[in-house]
Amino acid sequence: MASRGMSTLASRANRIRAKLQLALEASALEIEDVSHQHAGHAAMRGNTSGETHFNVKIVSPKFEGQNLVKRHRMVYDLLADELQSGLHALSINAKTPQEVAPKYNLWQIMDVSGCVALGDSGGDKSVDARCYINLKQAEISREETRRENPGS
């Protein structure tokens, strides 16, 4: 019973964060309360709770293999209690870690030893972030060489 009382004291944003982080093991999670932008709307008149509209950006490995509708459904299902108790709207941006990983053109990594470009299909010259560390190490090595040998 005490935990229920505590949950009502926490802000809606904190409750949303806790539920999504725990269930989806988010590697990145941003929650923005944009309720103030909707305060004058007809549906919000008389609503004194505030915290009714949120933008959610979440990156989770649990979204792998799920289409956009299923990802959004996962988030809505986790926040069902909030939706029934005054949360009016969510804007959801749900990505996998792979979808937010930096991509590099093949020409940027061709001279990096130990890096293998996978799946060059349809003329797409991008490579996923598996080569990121090798690319960064090569950039550092080149910069160190330039500093040590300024004339070369």
PDB file of C-alpha atoms in Angstrom:
ATOM      1  CA  MET A   1       0.000   0.000   0.000  1.00  0.00           C
ATOM      2  CA  ALA A   2       2.863   2.392   0.784  1.00  0.00           C
ATOM      3  CA  SER A   3       4.376   1.870  -2.652  1.00  0.00           C
ATOM      4  CA  ARG A   4       1.094   2.893  -4.271  1.00  0.00           C
ATOM      5  CA  GLY A   5       1.120   6.108  -2.245  1.00  0.00           C
ATOM      6  CA  MET A   6       4.684   6.781  -3.305  1.00  0.00           C
ATOM      7  CA  SER A   7       3.820   6.296  -6.978  1.00  0.00           C
ATOM      8  CA  THR A   8       1.205   9.040  -6.785  1.00  0.00           C
ATOM      9  CA  LEU A   9       3.788  11.433  -5.334  1.00  0.00           C
ATOM     10  CA  ALA A  10       6.275  10.882  -8.151  1.00  0.00           C
ATOM     11  CA  SER A  11       5.798  12.958 -11.265  1.00  0.00           C
ATOM     12  CA  ARG A  12       4.183  11.318 -14.267  1.00  0.00           C
ATOM     13  CA  ALA A  13       7.418  11.825 -16.219  1.00  0.00           C
ATOM     14  CA  ASN A  14       9.384   9.924 -13.563  1.00  0.00           C
ATOM     15  CA  ARG A  15       6.841   7.098 -13.539  1.00  0.00           C
ATOM     16  CA  ILE A  16       6.949   6.873 -17.342  1.00  0.00           C
ATOM     17  CA  ARG A  17      10.752   6.810 -17.249  1.00  0.00           C
ATOM     18  CA  ALA A  18      10.848   4.070 -14.612  1.00  0.00           C
ATOM     19  CA  LYS A  19       8.326   1.842 -16.399  1.00  0.00           C
ATOM     20  CA  LEU A  20       9.950   2.132 -19.821  1.00  0.00           C
ATOM     21  CA  GLN A  21      13.511   1.787 -18.533  1.00  0.00           C
ATOM     22  CA  LEU A  22      12.739  -1.304 -16.500  1.00  0.00           C
ATOM     23  CA  ALA A  23      10.690  -3.179 -19.089  1.00  0.00           C
ATOM     24  CA  LEU A  24      12.499  -2.161 -22.286  1.00  0.00           C
ATOM     25  CA  GLU A  25      16.078  -1.917 -20.993  1.00  0.00           C
ATOM     26  CA  ALA A  26      16.471   1.378 -22.824  1.00  0.00           C
ATOM     27  CA  SER A  27      19.977   2.412 -23.828  1.00  0.00           C
ATOM     28  CA  ALA A  28      18.660   5.941 -24.410  1.00  0.00           C
ATOM     29  CA  LEU A  29      15.481   7.483 -23.068  1.00  0.00           C
ATOM     30  CA  GLU A  30      14.272  11.070 -23.339  1.00  0.00           C
ATOM     31  CA  ILE A  31      10.954  12.185 -21.919  1.00  0.00           C
ATOM     32  CA  GLU A  32       9.718  15.693 -22.585  1.00  0.00           C
ATOM     33  CA  ASP A  33       6.592  17.119 -20.968  1.00  0.00           C
ATOM     34  CA  VAL A  34       4.892  19.289 -23.597  1.00  0.00           C
ATOM     35  CA  SER A  35       1.602  19.691 -21.713  1.00  0.00           C
ATOM     36  CA  HIS A  36       1.982  23.470 -21.615  1.00  0.00           C
ATOM     37  CA  GLN A  37       1.584  23.523 -25.407  1.00  0.00           C
ATOM     38  CA  HIS A  38      -1.909  22.016 -25.072  1.00  0.00           C
ATOM     39  CA  ALA A  39      -3.226  23.844 -22.007  1.00  0.00           C
ATOM     40  CA  GLY A  40      -5.846  25.846 -23.923  1.00  0.00           C
ATOM     41  CA  HIS A  41      -7.213  22.984 -25.986  1.00  0.00           C
ATOM     42  CA  ALA A  42     -10.857  22.062 -25.475  1.00  0.00           C
ATOM     43  CA  ALA A  43     -10.048  18.529 -24.318  1.00  0.00           C
ATOM     44  CA  MET A  44      -7.771  19.902 -21.587  1.00  0.00           C
ATOM     45  CA  ARG A  45     -10.150  22.494 -20.120  1.00  0.00           C
ATOM     46  CA  GLY A  46     -10.901  21.640 -16.530  1.00  0.00           C
ATOM     47  CA  ASN A  47      -7.948  19.257 -16.313  1.00  0.00           C
ATOM     48  CA  THR A  48      -5.917  20.364 -13.312  1.00  0.00           C
ATOM     49  CA  SER A  49      -3.427  17.502 -13.254  1.00  0.00           C
ATOM     50  CA  GLY A  50      -1.059  18.918 -15.892  1.00  0.00           C
ATOM     51  CA  GLU A  51       1.387  16.341 -17.238  1.00  0.00           C
ATOM     52  CA  THR A  52      -0.962  15.244 -20.008  1.00  0.00           C
ATOM     53  CA  HIS A  53       1.187  15.343 -23.177  1.00  0.00           C
ATOM     54  CA  PHE A  54       4.661  13.860 -23.603  1.00  0.00           C
ATOM     55  CA  ASN A  55       7.264  13.290 -26.293  1.00  0.00           C
ATOM     56  CA  VAL A  56       9.128  10.022 -25.743  1.00  0.00           C
ATOM     57  CA  LYS A  57      12.337   9.072 -27.541  1.00  0.00           C
ATOM     58  CA  ILE A  58      13.522   5.587 -26.684  1.00  0.00           C
ATOM     59  CA  VAL A  59      16.226   3.254 -27.955  1.00  0.00           C
ATOM     60  CA  SER A  60      15.797  -0.377 -26.944  1.00  0.00           C
ATOM     61  CA  PRO A  61      17.128  -3.753 -28.064  1.00  0.00           C
ATOM     62  CA  LYS A  62      13.631  -5.099 -27.340  1.00  0.00           C
ATOM     63  CA  PHE A  63      12.437  -3.352 -30.515  1.00  0.00           C
ATOM     64  CA  GLU A  64      14.608  -5.589 -32.723  1.00  0.00           C
ATOM     65  CA  GLY A  65      12.429  -7.345 -35.295  1.00  0.00           C
ATOM     66  CA  GLN A  66       9.350  -5.293 -34.353  1.00  0.00           C
ATOM     67  CA  ASN A  67       7.649  -2.958 -36.812  1.00  0.00           C
ATOM     68  CA  LEU A  68       6.753   0.597 -35.808  1.00  0.00           C
ATOM     69  CA  VAL A  69       3.174  -0.267 -34.816  1.00  0.00           C
ATOM     70  CA  LYS A  70       4.345  -3.094 -32.535  1.00  0.00           C
ATOM     71  CA  ARG A  71       6.969  -0.848 -30.925  1.00  0.00           C
ATOM     72  CA  HIS A  72       4.369   1.804 -30.182  1.00  0.00           C
ATOM     73  CA  ARG A  73       1.989  -0.847 -28.851  1.00  0.00           C
ATOM     74  CA  MET A  74       4.731  -2.053 -26.476  1.00  0.00           C
ATOM     75  CA  VAL A  75       5.095   1.468 -25.079  1.00  0.00           C
ATOM     76  CA  TYR A  76       1.320   2.042 -24.834  1.00  0.00           C
ATOM     77  CA  ASP A  77       0.824  -1.288 -23.066  1.00  0.00           C
ATOM     78  CA  LEU A  78       3.494  -0.414 -20.494  1.00  0.00           C
ATOM     79  CA  LEU A  79       1.834   2.955 -19.871  1.00  0.00           C
ATOM     80  CA  ALA A  80      -1.791   1.731 -19.757  1.00  0.00           C
ATOM     81  CA  ASP A  81      -2.230   2.864 -16.124  1.00  0.00           C
ATOM     82  CA  GLU A  82      -0.970   6.341 -17.004  1.00  0.00           C
ATOM     83  CA  LEU A  83      -3.270   6.561 -20.032  1.00  0.00           C
ATOM     84  CA  GLN A  84      -6.235   5.669 -17.819  1.00  0.00           C
ATOM     85  CA  SER A  85      -5.304   8.230 -15.180  1.00  0.00           C
ATOM     86  CA  GLY A  86      -4.879  11.453 -17.142  1.00  0.00           C
ATOM     87  CA  LEU A  87      -2.116  10.938 -19.706  1.00  0.00           C
ATOM     88  CA  HIS A  88      -3.795  12.247 -22.837  1.00  0.00           C
ATOM     89  CA  ALA A  89      -1.216  11.932 -25.622  1.00  0.00           C
ATOM     90  CA  LEU A  90       2.193  10.472 -26.418  1.00  0.00           C
ATOM     91  CA  SER A  91       4.478  11.197 -29.320  1.00  0.00           C
ATOM     92  CA  ILE A  92       6.751   8.157 -29.577  1.00  0.00           C
ATOM     93  CA  ASN A  93      10.052   7.816 -31.390  1.00  0.00           C
ATOM     94  CA  ALA A  94      11.116   4.170 -30.893  1.00  0.00           C
ATOM     95  CA  LYS A  95      14.388   2.902 -32.383  1.00  0.00           C
ATOM     96  CA  THR A  96      16.720  -0.059 -32.053  1.00  0.00           C
ATOM     97  CA  PRO A  97      20.389   0.462 -31.134  1.00  0.00           C
ATOM     98  CA  GLN A  98      21.320  -0.536 -34.689  1.00  0.00           C
ATOM     99  CA  GLU A  99      19.062   2.152 -36.148  1.00  0.00           C
ATOM    100  CA  VAL A 100      20.779   4.925 -34.197  1.00  0.00           C
ATOM    101  CA  ALA A 101      24.349   3.651 -34.629  1.00  0.00           C
ATOM    102  CA  PRO A 102      26.565   5.926 -36.709  1.00  0.00           C
ATOM    103  CA  LYS A 103      27.133   4.876 -40.301  1.00  0.00           C
ATOM    104  CA  TYR A 104      30.236   5.545 -42.349  1.00  0.00           C
ATOM    105  CA  ASN A 105      30.892   5.481 -46.058  1.00  0.00           C
ATOM    106  CA  LEU A 106      33.141   2.722 -47.355  1.00  0.00           C
ATOM    107  CA  TRP A 107      35.720   5.244 -48.543  1.00  0.00           C
ATOM    108  CA  GLN A 108      36.121   6.418 -44.951  1.00  0.00           C
ATOM    109  CA  ILE A 109      37.107   2.980 -43.666  1.00  0.00           C
ATOM    110  CA  MET A 110      38.787   1.286 -46.621  1.00  0.00           C
ATOM    111  CA  ASP A 111      42.244   1.917 -45.174  1.00  0.00           C
ATOM    112  CA  VAL A 112      41.346   0.684 -41.695  1.00  0.00           C
ATOM    113  CA  SER A 113      42.829  -2.727 -41.050  1.00  0.00           C
ATOM    114  CA  GLY A 114      40.635  -5.346 -39.453  1.00  0.00           C
ATOM    115  CA  CYS A 115      37.406  -3.790 -40.657  1.00  0.00           C
ATOM    116  CA  VAL A 116      35.145  -5.788 -42.932  1.00  0.00           C
ATOM    117  CA  ALA A 117      32.271  -4.119 -44.745  1.00  0.00           C
ATOM    118  CA  LEU A 118      29.199  -6.315 -44.615  1.00  0.00           C
ATOM    119  CA  GLY A 119      26.217  -6.369 -46.959  1.00  0.00           C
ATOM    120  CA  ASP A 120      26.958  -3.751 -49.606  1.00  0.00           C
ATOM    121  CA  SER A 121      23.631  -4.134 -51.349  1.00  0.00           C
ATOM    122  CA  GLY A 122      21.909  -2.019 -53.938  1.00  0.00           C
ATOM    123  CA  GLY A 123      24.702   0.496 -54.217  1.00  0.00           C
ATOM    124  CA  ASP A 124      24.400   1.527 -50.560  1.00  0.00           C
ATOM    125  CA  LYS A 125      27.921   2.423 -49.503  1.00  0.00           C
ATOM    126  CA  SER A 126      27.249   2.587 -45.768  1.00  0.00           C
ATOM    127  CA  VAL A 127      28.658   0.273 -43.137  1.00  0.00           C
ATOM    128  CA  ASP A 128      27.268  -0.188 -39.660  1.00  0.00           C
ATOM    129  CA  ALA A 129      28.963   0.894 -36.452  1.00  0.00           C
ATOM    130  CA  ARG A 130      30.971  -2.309 -36.027  1.00  0.00           C
ATOM    131  CA  CYS A 131      33.828  -0.485 -37.705  1.00  0.00           C
ATOM    132  CA  TYR A 132      33.446   2.636 -35.593  1.00  0.00           C
ATOM    133  CA  ILE A 133      36.212   1.768 -33.126  1.00  0.00           C
ATOM    134  CA  ASN A 134      38.653   0.862 -35.890  1.00  0.00           C
ATOM    135  CA  LEU A 135      37.798   4.086 -37.709  1.00  0.00           C
ATOM    136  CA  LYS A 136      38.372   6.191 -34.590  1.00  0.00           C
ATOM    137  CA  GLN A 137      41.667   4.411 -33.878  1.00  0.00           C
ATOM    138  CA  ALA A 138      42.833   5.081 -37.436  1.00  0.00           C
ATOM    139  CA  GLU A 139      41.903   8.779 -37.125  1.00  0.00           C
ATOM    140  CA  ILE A 140      43.860   9.064 -33.867  1.00  0.00           C
ATOM    141  CA  SER A 141      46.863   7.255 -35.373  1.00  0.00           C
ATOM    142  CA  ARG A 142      46.859   9.552 -38.415  1.00  0.00           C
ATOM    143  CA  GLU A 143      46.627  12.649 -36.211  1.00  0.00           C
ATOM    144  CA  GLU A 144      49.503  11.429 -34.003  1.00  0.00           C
ATOM    145  CA  THR A 145      51.615  10.755 -37.117  1.00  0.00           C
ATOM    146  CA  ARG A 146      50.925  14.274 -38.420  1.00  0.00           C
ATOM    147  CA  ARG A 147      51.985  15.800 -35.105  1.00  0.00           C
ATOM    148  CA  GLU A 148      55.167  13.719 -34.917  1.00  0.00           C
ATOM    149  CA  ASN A 149      56.078  14.336 -38.598  1.00  0.00           C
ATOM    150  CA  PRO A 150      54.676  17.753 -39.506  1.00  0.00           C
ATOM    151  CA  GLY A 151      56.431  17.917 -42.883  1.00  0.00           C
ATOM    152  CA  SER A 152      55.255  14.564 -44.221  1.00  0.00           C
TER     153      SER A 152
END
